[in-house]
PDB file of C-alpha atoms in Angstrom:
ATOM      1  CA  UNK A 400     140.640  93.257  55.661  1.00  0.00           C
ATOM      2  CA  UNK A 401     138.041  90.108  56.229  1.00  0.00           C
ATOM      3  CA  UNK A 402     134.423  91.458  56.896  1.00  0.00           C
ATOM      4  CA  UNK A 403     132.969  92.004  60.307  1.00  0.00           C
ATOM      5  CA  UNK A 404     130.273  88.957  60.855  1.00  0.00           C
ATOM      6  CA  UNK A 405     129.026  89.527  64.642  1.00  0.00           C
ATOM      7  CA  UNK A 406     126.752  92.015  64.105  1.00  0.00           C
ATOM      8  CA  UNK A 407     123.096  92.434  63.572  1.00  0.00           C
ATOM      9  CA  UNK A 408     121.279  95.490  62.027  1.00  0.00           C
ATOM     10  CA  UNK A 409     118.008  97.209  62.611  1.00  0.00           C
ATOM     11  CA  UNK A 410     116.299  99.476  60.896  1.00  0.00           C
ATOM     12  CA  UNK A 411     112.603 100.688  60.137  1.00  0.00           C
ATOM     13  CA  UNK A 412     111.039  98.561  57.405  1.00  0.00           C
ATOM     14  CA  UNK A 413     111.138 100.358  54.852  1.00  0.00           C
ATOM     15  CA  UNK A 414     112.863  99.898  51.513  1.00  0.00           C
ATOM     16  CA  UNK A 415     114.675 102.966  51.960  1.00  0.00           C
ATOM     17  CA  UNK A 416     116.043 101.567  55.210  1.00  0.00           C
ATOM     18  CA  UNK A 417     117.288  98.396  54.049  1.00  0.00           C
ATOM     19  CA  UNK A 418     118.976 100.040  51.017  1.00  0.00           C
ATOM     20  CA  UNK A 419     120.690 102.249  53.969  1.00  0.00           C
ATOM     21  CA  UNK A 420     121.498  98.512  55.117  1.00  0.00           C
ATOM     22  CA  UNK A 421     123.655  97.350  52.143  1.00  0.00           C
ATOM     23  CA  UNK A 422     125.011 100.537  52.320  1.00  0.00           C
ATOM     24  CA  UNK A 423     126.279 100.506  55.559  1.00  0.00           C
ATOM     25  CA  UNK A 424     127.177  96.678  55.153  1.00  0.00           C
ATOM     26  CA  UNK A 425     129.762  97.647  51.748  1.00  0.00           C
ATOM     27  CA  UNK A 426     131.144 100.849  53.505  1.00  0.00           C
ATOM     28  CA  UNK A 427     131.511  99.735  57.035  1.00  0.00           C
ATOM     29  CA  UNK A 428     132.864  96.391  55.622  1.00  0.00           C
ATOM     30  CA  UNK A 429     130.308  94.320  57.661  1.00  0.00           C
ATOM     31  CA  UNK A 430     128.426  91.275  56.983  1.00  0.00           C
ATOM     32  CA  UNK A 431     125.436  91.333  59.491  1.00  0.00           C
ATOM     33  CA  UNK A 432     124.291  87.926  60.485  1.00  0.00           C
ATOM     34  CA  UNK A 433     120.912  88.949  60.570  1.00  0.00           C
ATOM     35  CA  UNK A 434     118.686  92.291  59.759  1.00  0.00           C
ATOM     36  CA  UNK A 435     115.025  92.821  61.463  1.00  0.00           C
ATOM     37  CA  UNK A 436     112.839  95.898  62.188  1.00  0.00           C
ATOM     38  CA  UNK A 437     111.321  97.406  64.997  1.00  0.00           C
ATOM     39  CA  UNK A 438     108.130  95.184  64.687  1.00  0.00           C
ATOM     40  CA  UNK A 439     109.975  91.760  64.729  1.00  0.00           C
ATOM     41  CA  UNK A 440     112.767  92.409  66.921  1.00  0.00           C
ATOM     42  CA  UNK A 441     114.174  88.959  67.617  1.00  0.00           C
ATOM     43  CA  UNK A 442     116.551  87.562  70.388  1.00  0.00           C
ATOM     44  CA  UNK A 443     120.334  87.783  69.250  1.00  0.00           C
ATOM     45  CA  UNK A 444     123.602  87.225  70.827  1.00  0.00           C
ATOM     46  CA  UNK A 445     125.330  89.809  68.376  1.00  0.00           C
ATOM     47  CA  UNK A 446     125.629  93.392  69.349  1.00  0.00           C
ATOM     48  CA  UNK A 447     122.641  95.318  67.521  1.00  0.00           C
ATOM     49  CA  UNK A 448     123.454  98.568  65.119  1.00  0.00           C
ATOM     50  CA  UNK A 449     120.335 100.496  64.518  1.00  0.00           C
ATOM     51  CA  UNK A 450     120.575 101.688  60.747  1.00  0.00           C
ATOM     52  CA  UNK A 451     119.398 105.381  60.279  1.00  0.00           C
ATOM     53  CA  UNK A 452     117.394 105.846  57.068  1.00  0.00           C
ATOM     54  CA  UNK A 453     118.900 108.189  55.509  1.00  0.00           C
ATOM     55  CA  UNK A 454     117.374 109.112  51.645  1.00  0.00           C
ATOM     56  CA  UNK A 455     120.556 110.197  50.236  1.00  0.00           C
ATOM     57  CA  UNK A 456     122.700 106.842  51.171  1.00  0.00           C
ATOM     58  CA  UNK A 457     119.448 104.910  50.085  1.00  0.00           C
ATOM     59  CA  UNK A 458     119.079 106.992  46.502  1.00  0.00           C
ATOM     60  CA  UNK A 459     123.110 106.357  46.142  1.00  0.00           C
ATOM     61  CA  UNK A 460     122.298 102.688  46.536  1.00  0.00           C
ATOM     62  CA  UNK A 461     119.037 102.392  43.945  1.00  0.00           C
ATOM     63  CA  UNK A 462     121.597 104.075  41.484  1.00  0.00           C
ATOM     64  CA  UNK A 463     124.019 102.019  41.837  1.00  0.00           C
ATOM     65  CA  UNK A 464     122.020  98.670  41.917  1.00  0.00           C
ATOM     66  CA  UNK A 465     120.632  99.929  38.280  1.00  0.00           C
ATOM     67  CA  UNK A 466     123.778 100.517  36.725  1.00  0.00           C
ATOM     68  CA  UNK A 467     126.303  98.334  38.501  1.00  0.00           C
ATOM     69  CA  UNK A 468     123.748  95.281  38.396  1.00  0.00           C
ATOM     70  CA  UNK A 469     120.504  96.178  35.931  1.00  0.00           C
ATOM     71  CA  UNK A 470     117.044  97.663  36.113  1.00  0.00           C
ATOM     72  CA  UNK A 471     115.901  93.735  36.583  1.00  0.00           C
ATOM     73  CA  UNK A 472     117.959  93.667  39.745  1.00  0.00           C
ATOM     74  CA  UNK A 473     116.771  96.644  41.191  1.00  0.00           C
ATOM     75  CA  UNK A 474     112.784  95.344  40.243  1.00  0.00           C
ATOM     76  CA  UNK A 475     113.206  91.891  42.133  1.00  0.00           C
ATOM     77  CA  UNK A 476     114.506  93.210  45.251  1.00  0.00           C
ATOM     78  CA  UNK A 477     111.982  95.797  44.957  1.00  0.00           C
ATOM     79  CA  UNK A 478     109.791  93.199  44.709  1.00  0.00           C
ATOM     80  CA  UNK A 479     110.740  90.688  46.650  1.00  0.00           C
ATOM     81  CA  UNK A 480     110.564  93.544  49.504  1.00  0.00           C
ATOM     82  CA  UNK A 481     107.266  93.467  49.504  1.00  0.00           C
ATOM     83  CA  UNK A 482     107.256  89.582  50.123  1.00  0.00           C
ATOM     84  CA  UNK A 483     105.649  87.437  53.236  1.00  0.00           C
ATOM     85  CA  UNK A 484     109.037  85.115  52.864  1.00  0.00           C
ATOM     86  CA  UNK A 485     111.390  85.092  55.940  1.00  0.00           C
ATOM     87  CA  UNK A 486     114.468  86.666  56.552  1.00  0.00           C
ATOM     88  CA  UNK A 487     114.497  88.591  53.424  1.00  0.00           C
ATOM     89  CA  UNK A 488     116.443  91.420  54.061  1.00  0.00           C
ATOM     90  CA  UNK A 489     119.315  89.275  54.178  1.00  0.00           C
ATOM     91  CA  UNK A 490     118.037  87.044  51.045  1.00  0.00           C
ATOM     92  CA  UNK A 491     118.145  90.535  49.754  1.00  0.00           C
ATOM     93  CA  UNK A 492     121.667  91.941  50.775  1.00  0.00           C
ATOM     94  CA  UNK A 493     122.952  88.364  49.525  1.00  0.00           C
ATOM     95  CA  UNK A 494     121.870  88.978  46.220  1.00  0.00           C
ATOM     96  CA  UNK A 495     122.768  92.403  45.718  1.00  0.00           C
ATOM     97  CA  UNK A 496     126.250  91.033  46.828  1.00  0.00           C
ATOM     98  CA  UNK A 497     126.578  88.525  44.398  1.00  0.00           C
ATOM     99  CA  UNK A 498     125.191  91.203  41.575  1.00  0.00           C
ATOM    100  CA  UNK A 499     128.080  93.886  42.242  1.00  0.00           C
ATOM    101  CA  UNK A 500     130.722  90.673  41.782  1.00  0.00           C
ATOM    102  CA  UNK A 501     129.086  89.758  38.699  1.00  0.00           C
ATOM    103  CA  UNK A 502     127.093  92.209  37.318  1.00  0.00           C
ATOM    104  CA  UNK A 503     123.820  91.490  35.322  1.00  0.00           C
ATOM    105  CA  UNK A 504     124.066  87.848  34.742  1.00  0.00           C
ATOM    106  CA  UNK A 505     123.003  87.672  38.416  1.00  0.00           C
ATOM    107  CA  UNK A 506     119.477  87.988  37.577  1.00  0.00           C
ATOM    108  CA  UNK A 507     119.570  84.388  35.199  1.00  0.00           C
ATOM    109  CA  UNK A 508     121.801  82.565  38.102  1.00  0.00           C
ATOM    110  CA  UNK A 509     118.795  80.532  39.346  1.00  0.00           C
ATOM    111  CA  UNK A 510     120.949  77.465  40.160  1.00  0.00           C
ATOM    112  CA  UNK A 511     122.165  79.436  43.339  1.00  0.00           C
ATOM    113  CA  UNK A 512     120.278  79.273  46.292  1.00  0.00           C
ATOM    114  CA  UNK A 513     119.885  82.997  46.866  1.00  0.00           C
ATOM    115  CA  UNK A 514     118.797  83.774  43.529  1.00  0.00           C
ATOM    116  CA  UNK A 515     116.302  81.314  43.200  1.00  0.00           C
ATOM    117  CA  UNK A 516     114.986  82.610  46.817  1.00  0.00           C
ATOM    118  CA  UNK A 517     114.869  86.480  45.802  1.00  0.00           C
ATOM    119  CA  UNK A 518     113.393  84.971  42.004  1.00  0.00           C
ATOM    120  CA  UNK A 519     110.477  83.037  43.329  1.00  0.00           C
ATOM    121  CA  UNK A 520     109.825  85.903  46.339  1.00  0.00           C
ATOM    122  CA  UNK A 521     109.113  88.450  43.624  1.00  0.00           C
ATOM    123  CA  UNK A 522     107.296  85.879  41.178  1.00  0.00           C
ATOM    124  CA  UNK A 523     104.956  85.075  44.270  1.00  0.00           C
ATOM    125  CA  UNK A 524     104.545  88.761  44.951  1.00  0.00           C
ATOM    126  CA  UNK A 525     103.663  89.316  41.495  1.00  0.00           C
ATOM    127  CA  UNK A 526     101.140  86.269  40.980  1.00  0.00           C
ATOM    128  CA  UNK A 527      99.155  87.551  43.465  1.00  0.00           C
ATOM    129  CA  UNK A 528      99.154  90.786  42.760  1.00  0.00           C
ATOM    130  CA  UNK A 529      97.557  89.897  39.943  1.00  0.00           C
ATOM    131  CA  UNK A 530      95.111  87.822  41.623  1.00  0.00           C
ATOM    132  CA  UNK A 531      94.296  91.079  43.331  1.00  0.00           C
ATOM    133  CA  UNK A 532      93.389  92.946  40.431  1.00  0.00           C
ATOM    134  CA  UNK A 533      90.843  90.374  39.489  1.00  0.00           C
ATOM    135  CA  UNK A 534      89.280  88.739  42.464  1.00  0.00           C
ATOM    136  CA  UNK A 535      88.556  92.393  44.888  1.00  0.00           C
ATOM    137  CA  UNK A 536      84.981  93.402  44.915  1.00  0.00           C
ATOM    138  CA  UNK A 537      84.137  96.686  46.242  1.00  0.00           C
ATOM    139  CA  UNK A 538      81.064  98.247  48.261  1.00  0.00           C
ATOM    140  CA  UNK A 539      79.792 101.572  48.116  1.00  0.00           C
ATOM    141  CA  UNK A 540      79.489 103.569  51.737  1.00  0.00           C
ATOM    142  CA  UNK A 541      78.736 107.278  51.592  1.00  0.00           C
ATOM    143  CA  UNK A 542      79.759 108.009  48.602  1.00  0.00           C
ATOM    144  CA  UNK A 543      82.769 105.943  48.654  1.00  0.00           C
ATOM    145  CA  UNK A 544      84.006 102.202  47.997  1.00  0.00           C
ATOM    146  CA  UNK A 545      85.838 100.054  50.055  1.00  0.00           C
ATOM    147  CA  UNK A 546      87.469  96.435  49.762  1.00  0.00           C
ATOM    148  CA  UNK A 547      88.890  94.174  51.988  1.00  0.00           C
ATOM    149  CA  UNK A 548      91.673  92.355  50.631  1.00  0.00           C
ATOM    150  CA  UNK A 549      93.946  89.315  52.744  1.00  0.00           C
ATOM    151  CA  UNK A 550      96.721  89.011  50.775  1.00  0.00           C
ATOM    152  CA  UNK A 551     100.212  86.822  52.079  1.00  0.00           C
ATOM    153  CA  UNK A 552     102.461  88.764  50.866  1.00  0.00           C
ATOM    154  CA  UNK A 553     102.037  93.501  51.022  1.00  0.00           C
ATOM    155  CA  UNK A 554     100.445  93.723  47.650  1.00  0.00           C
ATOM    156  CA  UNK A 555      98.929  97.407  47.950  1.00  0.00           C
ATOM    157  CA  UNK A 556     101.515  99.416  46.755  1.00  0.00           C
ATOM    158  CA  UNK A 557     102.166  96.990  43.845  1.00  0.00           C
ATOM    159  CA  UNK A 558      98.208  97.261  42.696  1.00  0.00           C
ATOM    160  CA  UNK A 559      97.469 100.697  43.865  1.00  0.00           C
ATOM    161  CA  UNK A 560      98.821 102.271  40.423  1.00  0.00           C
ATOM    162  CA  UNK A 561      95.852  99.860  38.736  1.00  0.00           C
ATOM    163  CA  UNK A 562      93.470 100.838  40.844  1.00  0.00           C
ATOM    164  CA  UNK A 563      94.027 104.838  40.808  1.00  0.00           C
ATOM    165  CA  UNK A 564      94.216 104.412  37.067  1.00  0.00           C
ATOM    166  CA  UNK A 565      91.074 102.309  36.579  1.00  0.00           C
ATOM    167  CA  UNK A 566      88.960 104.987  38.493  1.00  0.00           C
ATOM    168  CA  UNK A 567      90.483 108.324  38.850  1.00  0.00           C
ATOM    169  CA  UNK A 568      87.363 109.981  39.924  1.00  0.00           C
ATOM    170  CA  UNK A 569      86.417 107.952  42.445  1.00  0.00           C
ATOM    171  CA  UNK A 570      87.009 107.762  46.556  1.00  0.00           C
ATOM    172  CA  UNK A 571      88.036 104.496  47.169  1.00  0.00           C
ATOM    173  CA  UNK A 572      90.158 102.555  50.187  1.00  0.00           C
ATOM    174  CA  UNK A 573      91.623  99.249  50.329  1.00  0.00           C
ATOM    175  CA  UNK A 574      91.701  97.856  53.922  1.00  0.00           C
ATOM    176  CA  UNK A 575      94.703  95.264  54.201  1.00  0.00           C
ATOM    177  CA  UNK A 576      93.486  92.982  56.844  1.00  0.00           C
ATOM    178  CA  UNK A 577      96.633  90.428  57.210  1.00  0.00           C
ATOM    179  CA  UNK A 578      99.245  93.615  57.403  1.00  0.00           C
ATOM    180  CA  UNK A 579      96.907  96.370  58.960  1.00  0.00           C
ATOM    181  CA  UNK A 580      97.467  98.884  56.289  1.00  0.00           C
ATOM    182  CA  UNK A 581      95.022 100.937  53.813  1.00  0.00           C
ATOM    183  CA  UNK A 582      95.409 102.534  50.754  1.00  0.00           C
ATOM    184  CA  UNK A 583      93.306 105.332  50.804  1.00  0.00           C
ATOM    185  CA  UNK A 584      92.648 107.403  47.834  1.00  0.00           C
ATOM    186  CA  UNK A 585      90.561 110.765  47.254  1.00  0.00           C
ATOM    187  CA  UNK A 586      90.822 113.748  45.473  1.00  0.00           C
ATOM    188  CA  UNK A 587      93.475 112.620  42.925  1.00  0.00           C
ATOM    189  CA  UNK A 588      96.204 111.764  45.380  1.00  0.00           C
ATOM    190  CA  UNK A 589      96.907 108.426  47.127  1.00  0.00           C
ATOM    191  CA  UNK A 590      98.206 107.142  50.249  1.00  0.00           C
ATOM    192  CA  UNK A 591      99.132 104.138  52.260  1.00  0.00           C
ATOM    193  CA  UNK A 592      97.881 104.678  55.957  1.00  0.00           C
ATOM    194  CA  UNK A 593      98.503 102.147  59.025  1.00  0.00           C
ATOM    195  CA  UNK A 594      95.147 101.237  59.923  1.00  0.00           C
ATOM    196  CA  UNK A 595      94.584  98.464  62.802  1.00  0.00           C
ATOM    197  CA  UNK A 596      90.771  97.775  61.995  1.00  0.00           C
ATOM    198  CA  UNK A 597      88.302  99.084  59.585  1.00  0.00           C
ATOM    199  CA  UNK A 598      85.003  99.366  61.265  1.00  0.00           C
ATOM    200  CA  UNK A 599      81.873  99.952  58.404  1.00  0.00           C
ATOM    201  CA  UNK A 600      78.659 101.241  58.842  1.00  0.00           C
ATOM    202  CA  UNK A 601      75.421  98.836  58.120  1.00  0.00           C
ATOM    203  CA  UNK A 602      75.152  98.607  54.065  1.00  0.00           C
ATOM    204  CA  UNK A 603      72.798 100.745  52.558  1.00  0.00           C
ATOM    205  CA  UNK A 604      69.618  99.338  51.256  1.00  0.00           C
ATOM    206  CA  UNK A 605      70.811 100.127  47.240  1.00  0.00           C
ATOM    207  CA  UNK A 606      73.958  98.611  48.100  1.00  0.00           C
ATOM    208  CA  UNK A 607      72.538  95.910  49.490  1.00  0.00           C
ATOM    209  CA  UNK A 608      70.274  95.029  46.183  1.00  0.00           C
ATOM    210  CA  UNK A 609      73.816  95.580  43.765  1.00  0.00           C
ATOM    211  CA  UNK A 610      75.207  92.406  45.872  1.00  0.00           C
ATOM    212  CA  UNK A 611      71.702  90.172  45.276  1.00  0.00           C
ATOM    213  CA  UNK A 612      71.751  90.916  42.091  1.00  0.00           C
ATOM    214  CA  UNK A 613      75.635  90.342  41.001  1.00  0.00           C
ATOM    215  CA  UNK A 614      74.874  86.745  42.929  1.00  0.00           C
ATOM    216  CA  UNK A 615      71.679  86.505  41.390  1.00  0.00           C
ATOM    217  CA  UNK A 616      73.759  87.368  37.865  1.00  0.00           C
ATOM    218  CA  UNK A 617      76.624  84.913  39.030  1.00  0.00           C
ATOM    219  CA  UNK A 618      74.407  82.066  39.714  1.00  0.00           C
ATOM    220  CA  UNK A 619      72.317  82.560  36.519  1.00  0.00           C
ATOM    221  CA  UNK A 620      75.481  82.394  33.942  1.00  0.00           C
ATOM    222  CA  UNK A 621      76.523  79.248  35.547  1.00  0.00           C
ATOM    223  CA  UNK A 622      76.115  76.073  33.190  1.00  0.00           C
ATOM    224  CA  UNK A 623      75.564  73.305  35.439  1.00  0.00           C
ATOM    225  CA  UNK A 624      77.021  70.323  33.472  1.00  0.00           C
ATOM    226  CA  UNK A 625      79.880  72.349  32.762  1.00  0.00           C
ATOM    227  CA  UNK A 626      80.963  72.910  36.744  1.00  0.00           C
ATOM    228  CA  UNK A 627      84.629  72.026  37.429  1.00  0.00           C
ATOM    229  CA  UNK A 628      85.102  72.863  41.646  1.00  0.00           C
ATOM    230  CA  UNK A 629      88.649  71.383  41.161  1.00  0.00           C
ATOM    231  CA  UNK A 630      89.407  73.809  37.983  1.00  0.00           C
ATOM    232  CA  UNK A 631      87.660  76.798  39.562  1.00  0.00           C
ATOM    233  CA  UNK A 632      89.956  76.467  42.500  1.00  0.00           C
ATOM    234  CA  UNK A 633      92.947  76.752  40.642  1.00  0.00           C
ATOM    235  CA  UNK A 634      91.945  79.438  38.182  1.00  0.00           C
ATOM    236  CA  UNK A 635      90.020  81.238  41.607  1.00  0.00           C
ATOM    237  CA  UNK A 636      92.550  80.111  44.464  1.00  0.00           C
ATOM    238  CA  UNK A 637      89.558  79.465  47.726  1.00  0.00           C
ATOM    239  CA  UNK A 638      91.492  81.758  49.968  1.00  0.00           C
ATOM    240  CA  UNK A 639      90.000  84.768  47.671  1.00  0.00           C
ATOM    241  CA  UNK A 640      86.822  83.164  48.322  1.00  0.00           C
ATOM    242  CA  UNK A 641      86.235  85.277  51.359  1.00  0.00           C
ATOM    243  CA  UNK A 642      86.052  88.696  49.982  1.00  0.00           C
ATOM    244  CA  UNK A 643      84.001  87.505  47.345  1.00  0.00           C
ATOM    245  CA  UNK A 644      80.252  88.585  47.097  1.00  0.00           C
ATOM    246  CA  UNK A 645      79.180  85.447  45.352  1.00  0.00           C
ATOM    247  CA  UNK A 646      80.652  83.230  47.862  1.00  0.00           C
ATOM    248  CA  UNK A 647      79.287  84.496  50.600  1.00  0.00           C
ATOM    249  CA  UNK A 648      75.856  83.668  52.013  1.00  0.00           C
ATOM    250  CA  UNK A 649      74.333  87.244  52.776  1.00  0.00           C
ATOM    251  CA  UNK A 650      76.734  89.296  50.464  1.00  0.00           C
ATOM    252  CA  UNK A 651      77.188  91.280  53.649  1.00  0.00           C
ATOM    253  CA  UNK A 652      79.894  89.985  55.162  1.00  0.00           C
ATOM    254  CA  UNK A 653      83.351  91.468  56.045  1.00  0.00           C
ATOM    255  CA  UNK A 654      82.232  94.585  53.681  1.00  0.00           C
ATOM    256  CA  UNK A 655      82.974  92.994  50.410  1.00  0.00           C
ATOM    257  CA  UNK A 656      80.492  93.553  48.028  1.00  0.00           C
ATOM    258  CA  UNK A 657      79.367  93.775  44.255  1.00  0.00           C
ATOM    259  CA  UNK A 658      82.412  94.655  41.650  1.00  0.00           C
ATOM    260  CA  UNK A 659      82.033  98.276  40.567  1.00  0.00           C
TER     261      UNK A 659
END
């Protein structure tokens, strides 16, 4: 019985959701042409199915992903869900696809088109993740720190763990300005929060002083003979450059402010 092809999905976002996606697409027997969420609904000719998450189906899917496929398999879609990359719930289902017909080797298939997409998603994902974990400077109001962060692709759930670990004691929140969402944590516990616009109170005057002198301390370590703009932009991308006290000309700006 040949797949059903004229039909688009839509469902809410979340991984869980588009797990309940490939498991609709493998039981129904349908190949959508396309799958969106509420917040980019696009124009389509094809009759629309919204997708229900539903944790069970999505649980059955993760399992089956891992063993059917491999642990690597499950990672990069993982992954390459959290990407900035277009139409990748579909780059997704394609690959998970291809993985049930062939099993693990899927993961080292980088000559096809879909692999190489859901590969280089997730290796872009991770990169700047990383970048994340070096270049964020945080600023101390009331009691608690905040960073601004504009990543490309959503990095916060993939360096929250780092950051929880690195200072369980603390109340800290990381405003996501590009996707409006905050990870907030306090108390032990951690969560992501929608959050349209962070609005911070003038920096205190201590605060304030820890900025002047980390640029005072940046500026000081600096051997003059020995600096490379061209090789500092590609070991510091400028897009960090933003959020970064010592690039800034107050150190007040945008509420980034001397690394704790």
């Amino acid at each position: 019985m040949p797949y059903r092809t004229d039909i688009a999905y839509l469902y809410d976002g979340s991984f869980e959701g588009l797990l309940c996606c490939v498991y609709e697409s493998y039981y129904q027997k349908e190949l959508p042409a396309m799958i969106f969420h509420y917040e980019t609904v696009q124009e389509t000719l094809f009759p629309v199915k919204e997708i229900v998450t539903d944790v069970v189906a999505a649980e059955k899917v993760e399992r089956s992903i891992a063993t059917a496929i491999s642990k690597e398999a499950l990672r990069l879609c993982r992954v390459c869900y959290f990407s900035h990359i277009e139409n990748k719930e579909m780059a997704i289902l394609q690959f998970l696809r291809m993985g049930y017909r062939v099993g693990p080797r899927v993961t080292s298939m980088l000559a096809h088109d879909v692999v190489r997409t859901v590969t280089k998603a997730a290796q872009n994902v991770q990169g700047e993740s990383h970048f994340y974990r070096e270049f964020l400077r945080f600023s101390e109001y009331n009691g608690a720190l905040v960073a601004i962060i504009e990543p490309k692709n959503f990095v916060l759930p993939i360096i929250a763990p780092h950051y929880c670990d690195r200072f369980p004691s603390e109340q800290f929140l990381i405003y996501d300005k590009t996707h409006k969402w905050a990870l907030v944590y306090q108390e032990g516990k951690r969560s992501l929060i929608p959050l349209d616009d962070l609005e911070l109170p003038e920096v205190e005057a201590e605060e304030a002083q820890y900025r002047a002198l980390w640029k005072r301390f940046y500026n000081t370590i600096a051997i003059e003979g020995r600096i490379n703009p061209k090789r500092r932009m590609g070991n510091m991308p400028k897009r960090y450059w933003a959020q970064l006290t010592e690039f800034q000309e107050t150190g007040i700006e945008d509420g980034s402010g001397a690394g704790k």
